Short mmCIF file of C-alpha atoms in Angstrom, two decimals:
data_model
loop_
_atom_site.label_atom_id
_atom_site.label_comp_id
_atom_site.label_asym_id
_atom_site.label_seq_id
_atom_site.Cartn_x
_atom_site.Cartn_y
_atom_site.Cartn_z
CA MET Q 219 9.78 12.33 26.11
CA THR Q 220 13.25 12.16 24.60
CA ILE Q 221 13.64 9.73 21.74
CA THR Q 222 16.54 7.27 21.68
CA LEU Q 223 18.61 6.70 18.55
CA GLN Q 224 20.25 3.30 18.29
CA ARG Q 225 22.58 2.19 15.52
CA THR Q 226 23.44 -1.41 16.34
CA ALA Q 227 21.59 -4.64 16.95
CA ALA Q 228 23.52 -5.06 20.22
CA GLU Q 229 22.20 -1.74 21.53
CA LEU Q 230 18.64 -2.66 20.65
CA SER Q 231 18.95 -6.14 22.15
CA ALA Q 232 20.32 -4.73 25.40
CA ARG Q 233 17.42 -2.33 25.80
CA ALA Q 234 15.10 -3.27 28.64
CA ARG Q 235 11.54 -3.72 27.48
CA ALA Q 236 8.20 -3.78 29.21
CA GLY Q 237 4.72 -4.13 27.82
CA ARG Q 238 4.02 -4.58 24.11
CA ARG Q 239 6.62 -3.58 21.55
CA ALA Q 240 5.19 -2.09 18.36
CA VAL Q 241 7.41 -1.62 15.31
CA VAL Q 242 7.05 0.64 12.29
CA MET Q 243 9.49 -0.12 9.46
CA THR Q 244 10.51 2.74 7.16
CA MET Q 245 13.21 3.76 4.72
CA GLY Q 246 13.24 7.27 6.16
CA ALA Q 247 12.23 10.52 4.43
CA LEU Q 248 9.25 10.41 6.77
CA HIS Q 249 5.98 12.21 6.05
CA GLU Q 250 2.49 12.35 7.54
CA GLY Q 251 1.74 8.84 6.32
CA HIS Q 252 4.60 7.49 8.43
CA ALA Q 253 3.53 9.69 11.34
CA THR Q 254 0.07 8.13 11.16
CA LEU Q 255 1.63 4.67 11.36
CA ILE Q 256 3.66 5.71 14.40
CA ARG Q 257 0.67 7.28 16.15
CA THR Q 258 -1.36 4.12 15.51
CA ALA Q 259 1.47 2.03 16.90
CA ARG Q 260 1.59 4.28 19.97
CA GLU Q 261 -2.12 3.75 20.61
CA VAL Q 262 -1.79 -0.01 20.34
CA ALA Q 263 1.36 -0.23 22.46
CA GLY Q 264 -0.23 1.93 25.15
CA PRO Q 265 1.57 3.93 27.81
CA ASP Q 266 3.34 0.87 29.19
CA GLY Q 267 4.60 -0.43 25.86
CA GLU Q 268 7.15 0.98 23.44
CA VAL Q 269 7.27 2.01 19.79
CA VAL Q 270 10.36 1.29 17.71
CA VAL Q 271 10.74 2.91 14.28
CA THR Q 272 13.32 1.43 11.94
CA VAL Q 273 14.99 3.71 9.39
CA PHE Q 274 16.93 1.73 6.82
CA VAL Q 275 17.28 2.21 3.06
CA ASN Q 276 17.47 -1.41 1.97
CA PRO Q 277 19.69 -1.89 -1.10
CA LEU Q 278 18.28 -5.36 -1.80
CA GLN Q 279 14.90 -4.01 -2.91
CA PHE Q 280 16.24 -1.52 -5.47
CA GLY Q 281 16.67 -2.86 -8.98
CA LYS Q 282 19.07 -1.78 -11.69
CA GLY Q 283 18.43 1.82 -12.69
CA GLU Q 284 16.22 2.53 -9.68
CA ASP Q 285 16.74 5.39 -7.27
CA LEU Q 286 18.84 3.89 -4.44
CA ASP Q 287 21.46 6.67 -4.55
CA ARG Q 288 18.79 9.29 -5.15
CA TYR Q 289 16.57 8.12 -2.32
CA PRO Q 290 16.47 10.91 0.31
CA ARG Q 291 18.30 10.44 3.60
CA THR Q 292 16.87 12.85 6.18
CA LEU Q 293 17.61 11.25 9.55
CA ASP Q 294 17.60 14.48 11.62
CA ALA Q 295 14.18 15.43 10.30
CA ASP Q 296 12.99 11.83 10.67
CA LEU Q 297 13.92 11.82 14.35
CA LYS Q 298 11.73 14.87 14.93
CA VAL Q 299 8.78 13.25 13.15
CA CYS Q 300 9.21 10.10 15.22
CA GLU Q 301 9.44 11.98 18.49
CA GLN Q 302 6.39 14.13 17.76
CA ALA Q 303 4.36 11.08 16.75
CA GLY Q 304 5.18 9.24 19.97
CA ALA Q 305 8.00 6.82 19.15
CA ASP Q 306 10.42 5.73 21.88
CA VAL Q 307 13.29 4.40 19.78
CA VAL Q 308 14.63 4.93 16.28
CA PHE Q 309 16.74 2.02 15.07
CA ALA Q 310 18.84 3.32 12.16
CA PRO Q 311 21.50 0.72 11.36
CA SER Q 312 24.09 0.94 8.62
CA VAL Q 313 24.09 -1.43 5.64
CA GLU Q 314 27.11 -3.17 7.21
CA GLU Q 315 25.16 -3.69 10.43
CA VAL Q 316 22.20 -5.30 8.68
CA TYR Q 317 24.29 -7.26 6.16
CA PRO Q 318 27.62 -7.84 7.94
CA GLY Q 319 28.83 -10.39 5.42
CA GLY Q 320 27.76 -8.39 2.38
CA GLU Q 321 24.64 -9.20 0.43
CA PRO Q 322 23.05 -12.31 2.01
CA GLN Q 323 23.29 -15.53 0.06
CA VAL Q 324 20.17 -16.91 1.75
CA ARG Q 325 17.06 -14.80 1.16
CA ILE Q 326 13.30 -14.95 1.49
CA THR Q 327 11.58 -15.70 -1.82
CA ALA Q 328 8.25 -14.02 -2.45
CA GLY Q 329 6.90 -16.84 -4.62
CA PRO Q 330 4.29 -16.47 -7.38
CA MET Q 331 2.56 -13.47 -5.76
CA GLY Q 332 5.87 -11.64 -5.78
CA GLU Q 333 6.15 -11.99 -9.55
CA ARG Q 334 2.89 -10.16 -10.29
CA LEU Q 335 2.25 -6.41 -10.74
CA GLU Q 336 5.02 -4.68 -8.78
CA GLY Q 337 7.08 -7.85 -8.93
CA SER Q 338 6.78 -7.98 -12.70
CA SER Q 339 7.79 -4.33 -13.04
CA ARG Q 340 10.56 -4.60 -10.45
CA PRO Q 341 12.08 -8.11 -10.58
CA GLY Q 342 13.61 -9.16 -7.26
CA HIS Q 343 12.09 -6.24 -5.37
CA PHE Q 344 9.86 -8.31 -3.14
CA ASP Q 345 12.56 -10.89 -2.37
CA GLY Q 346 14.73 -8.04 -1.10
CA MET Q 347 11.86 -6.46 0.81
CA LEU Q 348 10.84 -9.68 2.56
CA THR Q 349 14.45 -10.50 3.41
CA VAL Q 350 14.99 -7.20 5.21
CA VAL Q 351 11.57 -7.30 6.89
CA ALA Q 352 12.37 -10.79 8.18
CA LYS Q 353 15.74 -9.58 9.49
CA LEU Q 354 14.25 -6.50 11.13
CA LEU Q 355 11.49 -8.55 12.74
CA HIS Q 356 14.16 -10.79 14.27
CA LEU Q 357 16.28 -7.83 15.36
CA THR Q 358 13.44 -5.78 16.87
CA ARG Q 359 11.36 -8.72 18.20
CA PRO Q 360 8.02 -6.89 18.15
CA ASP Q 361 4.64 -8.08 19.32
CA VAL Q 362 2.96 -6.14 16.53
CA ALA Q 363 4.22 -4.43 13.35
CA PHE Q 364 2.48 -1.75 11.30
CA PHE Q 365 2.59 -1.24 7.54
CA GLY Q 366 0.76 1.14 5.23
CA GLN Q 367 -1.98 -0.11 2.94
CA LYS Q 368 -0.64 2.11 0.15
CA ASP Q 369 1.89 -0.66 -0.48
CA ALA Q 370 -0.90 -3.22 -0.70
CA GLN Q 371 1.09 -5.98 -2.39
CA GLN Q 372 3.94 -5.54 0.07
CA LEU Q 373 1.51 -5.79 2.97
CA ALA Q 374 -0.08 -8.92 1.52
CA LEU Q 375 3.31 -10.58 1.07
CA ILE Q 376 4.45 -9.71 4.59
CA ARG Q 377 1.26 -11.20 5.99
CA ARG Q 378 1.82 -14.32 3.89
CA MET Q 379 5.44 -14.63 5.02
CA VAL Q 380 4.48 -14.27 8.68
CA ARG Q 381 1.77 -16.90 8.29
CA ASP Q 382 3.73 -19.34 6.13
CA LEU Q 383 6.95 -19.14 8.17
CA ASN Q 384 5.32 -18.94 11.62
CA PHE Q 385 6.63 -15.57 12.73
CA GLY Q 386 5.22 -14.79 16.15
CA VAL Q 387 4.08 -11.27 15.32
CA GLU Q 388 0.80 -9.55 14.51
CA ILE Q 389 0.76 -7.55 11.25
CA VAL Q 390 -1.53 -4.51 11.09
CA GLY Q 391 -2.34 -2.56 7.94
CA VAL Q 392 -3.02 1.17 8.28
CA PRO Q 393 -5.14 3.03 5.68
CA THR Q 394 -3.43 5.23 3.09
CA VAL Q 395 -2.97 8.88 4.02
CA ARG Q 396 -3.69 11.37 1.25
CA GLU Q 397 -3.03 15.02 0.66
CA GLU Q 398 -6.01 17.36 0.29
CA ASP Q 399 -6.01 16.94 -3.49
CA GLY Q 400 -6.15 13.14 -3.17
CA LEU Q 401 -2.54 12.29 -4.00
CA ALA Q 402 -1.32 9.45 -1.79
CA LEU Q 403 1.54 10.54 0.43
CA SER Q 404 4.88 9.18 -0.72
CA SER Q 405 8.52 10.05 -0.21
CA ARG Q 406 8.81 10.16 -3.99
CA ASN Q 407 6.25 12.96 -4.35
CA ARG Q 408 9.05 15.44 -3.67
CA TYR Q 409 10.56 14.57 -7.04
CA LEU Q 410 7.52 15.86 -8.94
CA SER Q 411 7.54 19.27 -10.60
CA PRO Q 412 4.28 21.30 -10.28
CA LYS Q 413 3.18 20.18 -13.77
CA GLU Q 414 4.10 16.57 -13.07
CA ARG Q 415 2.16 16.66 -9.84
CA ARG Q 416 -0.97 17.79 -11.67
CA THR Q 417 -0.61 14.84 -14.01
CA ALA Q 418 0.07 12.49 -11.10
CA LEU Q 419 -3.33 13.30 -9.59
CA ALA Q 420 -4.79 11.03 -12.29
CA LEU Q 421 -3.75 8.01 -10.21
CA SER Q 422 -6.08 8.83 -7.33
CA ARG Q 423 -8.76 10.21 -9.66
CA ALA Q 424 -8.77 6.92 -11.55
CA LEU Q 425 -9.15 4.95 -8.34
CA PHE Q 426 -11.97 7.21 -7.16
CA ALA Q 427 -13.72 6.83 -10.54
CA GLY Q 428 -13.46 3.06 -10.18
CA ARG Q 429 -14.73 3.26 -6.62
CA ASP Q 430 -17.70 5.41 -7.66
CA ARG Q 431 -18.61 3.02 -10.46
CA HIS Q 432 -18.32 0.13 -8.02
CA ALA Q 433 -20.63 1.89 -5.56
CA ALA Q 434 -23.19 2.51 -8.30
CA GLN Q 435 -23.04 -1.11 -9.43
CA GLU Q 436 -23.47 -2.38 -5.90
CA ALA Q 437 -26.37 0.00 -5.20
CA LEU Q 438 -28.16 -1.12 -8.35
CA ARG Q 439 -27.55 -4.74 -7.50
CA ALA Q 440 -28.93 -4.28 -4.00
CA ARG Q 441 -31.97 -2.46 -5.36
CA ALA Q 442 -32.57 -5.14 -7.95
CA LEU Q 443 -32.30 -7.93 -5.41
CA ALA Q 444 -34.80 -6.17 -3.13
CA VAL Q 445 -37.61 -6.83 -5.64
CA PRO Q 446 -38.37 -10.55 -6.06
CA ALA Q 447 -39.34 -10.86 -9.72
CA THR Q 448 -37.75 -9.41 -12.85
CA HIS Q 449 -41.01 -7.99 -14.24
CA ALA Q 450 -42.16 -6.66 -10.89
CA ARG Q 451 -38.75 -5.14 -10.32
CA ALA Q 452 -38.90 -3.09 -13.50
CA GLU Q 453 -42.50 -2.04 -12.90
CA ALA Q 454 -41.86 -0.99 -9.32
CA LEU Q 455 -38.90 1.18 -10.21
CA SER Q 456 -40.59 2.65 -13.27
CA ALA Q 457 -43.63 3.58 -11.19
CA ILE Q 458 -41.57 6.02 -9.17
CA GLY Q 459 -40.01 7.65 -12.20
CA GLU Q 460 -36.85 5.54 -12.30
CA SER Q 461 -37.23 3.84 -15.66
CA ARG Q 462 -33.53 4.11 -16.46
CA ALA Q 463 -32.63 2.84 -13.00
CA ALA Q 464 -35.09 0.00 -13.55
CA ALA Q 465 -33.39 -0.98 -16.76
CA ASP Q 466 -29.96 -0.72 -15.15
CA ALA Q 467 -31.11 -2.66 -12.12
CA HIS Q 468 -32.54 -5.36 -14.32
CA ALA Q 469 -29.26 -5.59 -16.22
CA VAL Q 470 -27.24 -5.73 -13.02
CA ALA Q 471 -29.55 -8.33 -11.50
CA GLN Q 472 -29.18 -10.53 -14.57
CA ALA Q 473 -25.42 -10.04 -14.65
CA VAL Q 474 -22.95 -11.36 -12.13
CA PRO Q 475 -22.43 -9.37 -8.90
CA GLY Q 476 -19.97 -6.50 -8.88
CA ALA Q 477 -19.16 -6.12 -12.58
CA ALA Q 478 -15.42 -5.80 -12.10
CA SER Q 479 -14.90 -4.99 -15.77
CA ALA Q 480 -17.00 -1.83 -15.39
CA VAL Q 481 -14.80 -0.71 -12.50
CA ARG Q 482 -11.65 -1.25 -14.53
CA ALA Q 483 -13.15 0.64 -17.49
CA ALA Q 484 -14.07 3.65 -15.36
CA ALA Q 485 -10.58 3.88 -13.92
CA ARG Q 486 -8.85 3.37 -17.26
CA LEU Q 487 -10.82 6.21 -18.86
CA VAL Q 488 -9.17 8.66 -16.43
CA LEU Q 489 -5.73 7.19 -17.03
CA ASP Q 490 -6.14 7.28 -20.80
CA GLU Q 491 -6.96 10.98 -20.61
CA ALA Q 492 -3.88 11.61 -18.45
CA ALA Q 493 -1.72 9.89 -21.06
CA ARG Q 494 -2.63 12.66 -23.51
CA VAL Q 495 -1.70 15.66 -21.34
CA GLU Q 496 1.70 17.31 -20.96
CA PRO Q 497 3.65 15.92 -19.23
CA PRO Q 498 1.94 12.59 -19.90
CA LEU Q 499 1.23 9.79 -17.49
CA GLU Q 500 2.91 6.55 -18.57
CA LEU Q 501 0.81 3.71 -17.21
CA ASP Q 502 2.61 0.66 -15.87
CA TYR Q 503 -0.46 -1.28 -14.80
CA LEU Q 504 -4.07 -0.97 -13.72
CA ALA Q 505 -5.31 -4.08 -11.93
CA LEU Q 506 -8.29 -5.24 -9.93
CA VAL Q 507 -7.06 -8.16 -7.87
CA ASP Q 508 -7.80 -10.62 -5.12
CA PRO Q 509 -5.60 -9.55 -2.16
CA ALA Q 510 -5.02 -13.20 -1.25
CA ASP Q 511 -2.75 -13.74 -4.26
CA PHE Q 512 -2.92 -10.56 -6.40
CA THR Q 513 -4.46 -12.31 -9.38
CA GLU Q 514 -7.05 -10.44 -11.47
CA ILE Q 515 -10.66 -11.00 -10.42
CA ASP Q 516 -13.45 -12.01 -12.79
CA ASP Q 517 -16.90 -10.50 -13.07
CA ASP Q 518 -18.39 -13.25 -10.90
CA PHE Q 519 -16.02 -12.45 -8.02
CA THR Q 520 -17.41 -11.69 -4.57
CA GLY Q 521 -15.45 -10.53 -1.56
CA GLU Q 522 -12.57 -8.18 -0.82
CA ALA Q 523 -10.54 -6.83 -3.76
CA VAL Q 524 -7.87 -4.22 -4.43
CA LEU Q 525 -7.95 -1.73 -7.30
CA ALA Q 526 -4.28 -0.91 -7.90
CA VAL Q 527 -2.41 1.39 -10.27
CA ALA Q 528 1.22 2.18 -11.00
CA ALA Q 529 2.49 4.81 -13.42
CA ARG Q 530 5.44 7.01 -14.19
CA VAL Q 531 5.29 10.78 -14.48
CA GLY Q 532 8.56 12.16 -15.75
CA THR Q 533 11.22 10.12 -13.98
CA THR Q 534 9.08 9.39 -10.91
CA ARG Q 535 7.23 6.12 -10.49
CA LEU Q 536 4.16 6.19 -8.25
CA ILE Q 537 1.72 3.56 -6.96
CA ASP Q 538 -1.70 3.77 -5.36
CA ASN Q 539 -4.66 1.52 -4.55
CA LEU Q 540 -8.10 1.33 -2.99
CA PRO Q 541 -9.85 -1.62 -1.30
CA LEU Q 542 -13.28 -2.58 -2.67
CA THR Q 543 -15.85 -5.17 -1.62
CA PHE Q 544 -17.81 -6.98 -4.33
CA GLY Q 545 -21.17 -8.63 -3.79
CA ALA Q 546 -21.70 -7.19 -0.32
CA ALA Q 547 -24.97 -8.02 1.36
CA PRO Q 548 -27.64 -5.35 0.70
#
């Protein structure tokens, strides 16, 4: 299959379409994470549908002092990745094509969720992101669009925009792709020196530490709930040589489900250690949030949550996250 490169909205609009159209939006500099999105889109579109990949470095979502000019442009290599992953079309418009009258005066506003975490660190970023996603959804007219879960807040805001503004498109989140050492794939990883990369591994290690603590908390909670009475619970666990587990289970049973504060503490311990190495990790935020609005969860929270982290190593800013479920049924 030969991939088609289109540069204008008129070309894309004139293209005959059959079956489902699946779209993957990127800013280029494609890696295996993007390829996974494209392959997933290919599976969903099926042999009779088509996959469109957009490649556009959106100036609206870069703030003052951020890396717009530095952001890698690798269209030839991107075309090969798209073709190998099963895309039919790459839509790579110019800035003038997307914003023919200059920067748009009317934009999508992300609202309160867009002011938290990434929005607080990068004011205006999510307004610019949602504006270009809205434009590209109109230009590509997909049935379904795919976004990576690594950008969890972005994904949540896109879903909210589509729901609130009645876009007729299905939004699918695809799990984060990681390198063998755990580092989440990102176009910005190429900026890291070998020493900086070693420090950057603290982001995923912190998330995994939080996840492990969460799993332990949930296991203890389930074990505690399996025994009906507090006294009987402790005696039953102690009888099989698990006196410490009995005490822990009793504490967890008496506490609220999930113990979000313990998850945060486990993750922060890793990040604090990384702040003392050379080169150091400069933490932007560590947050455990409700994905519905990206507000911090309390220790009595039950349901889906996101453990998210952002930090700078050298001049490179990285983000990562993991989904967690609190208070799951035993």
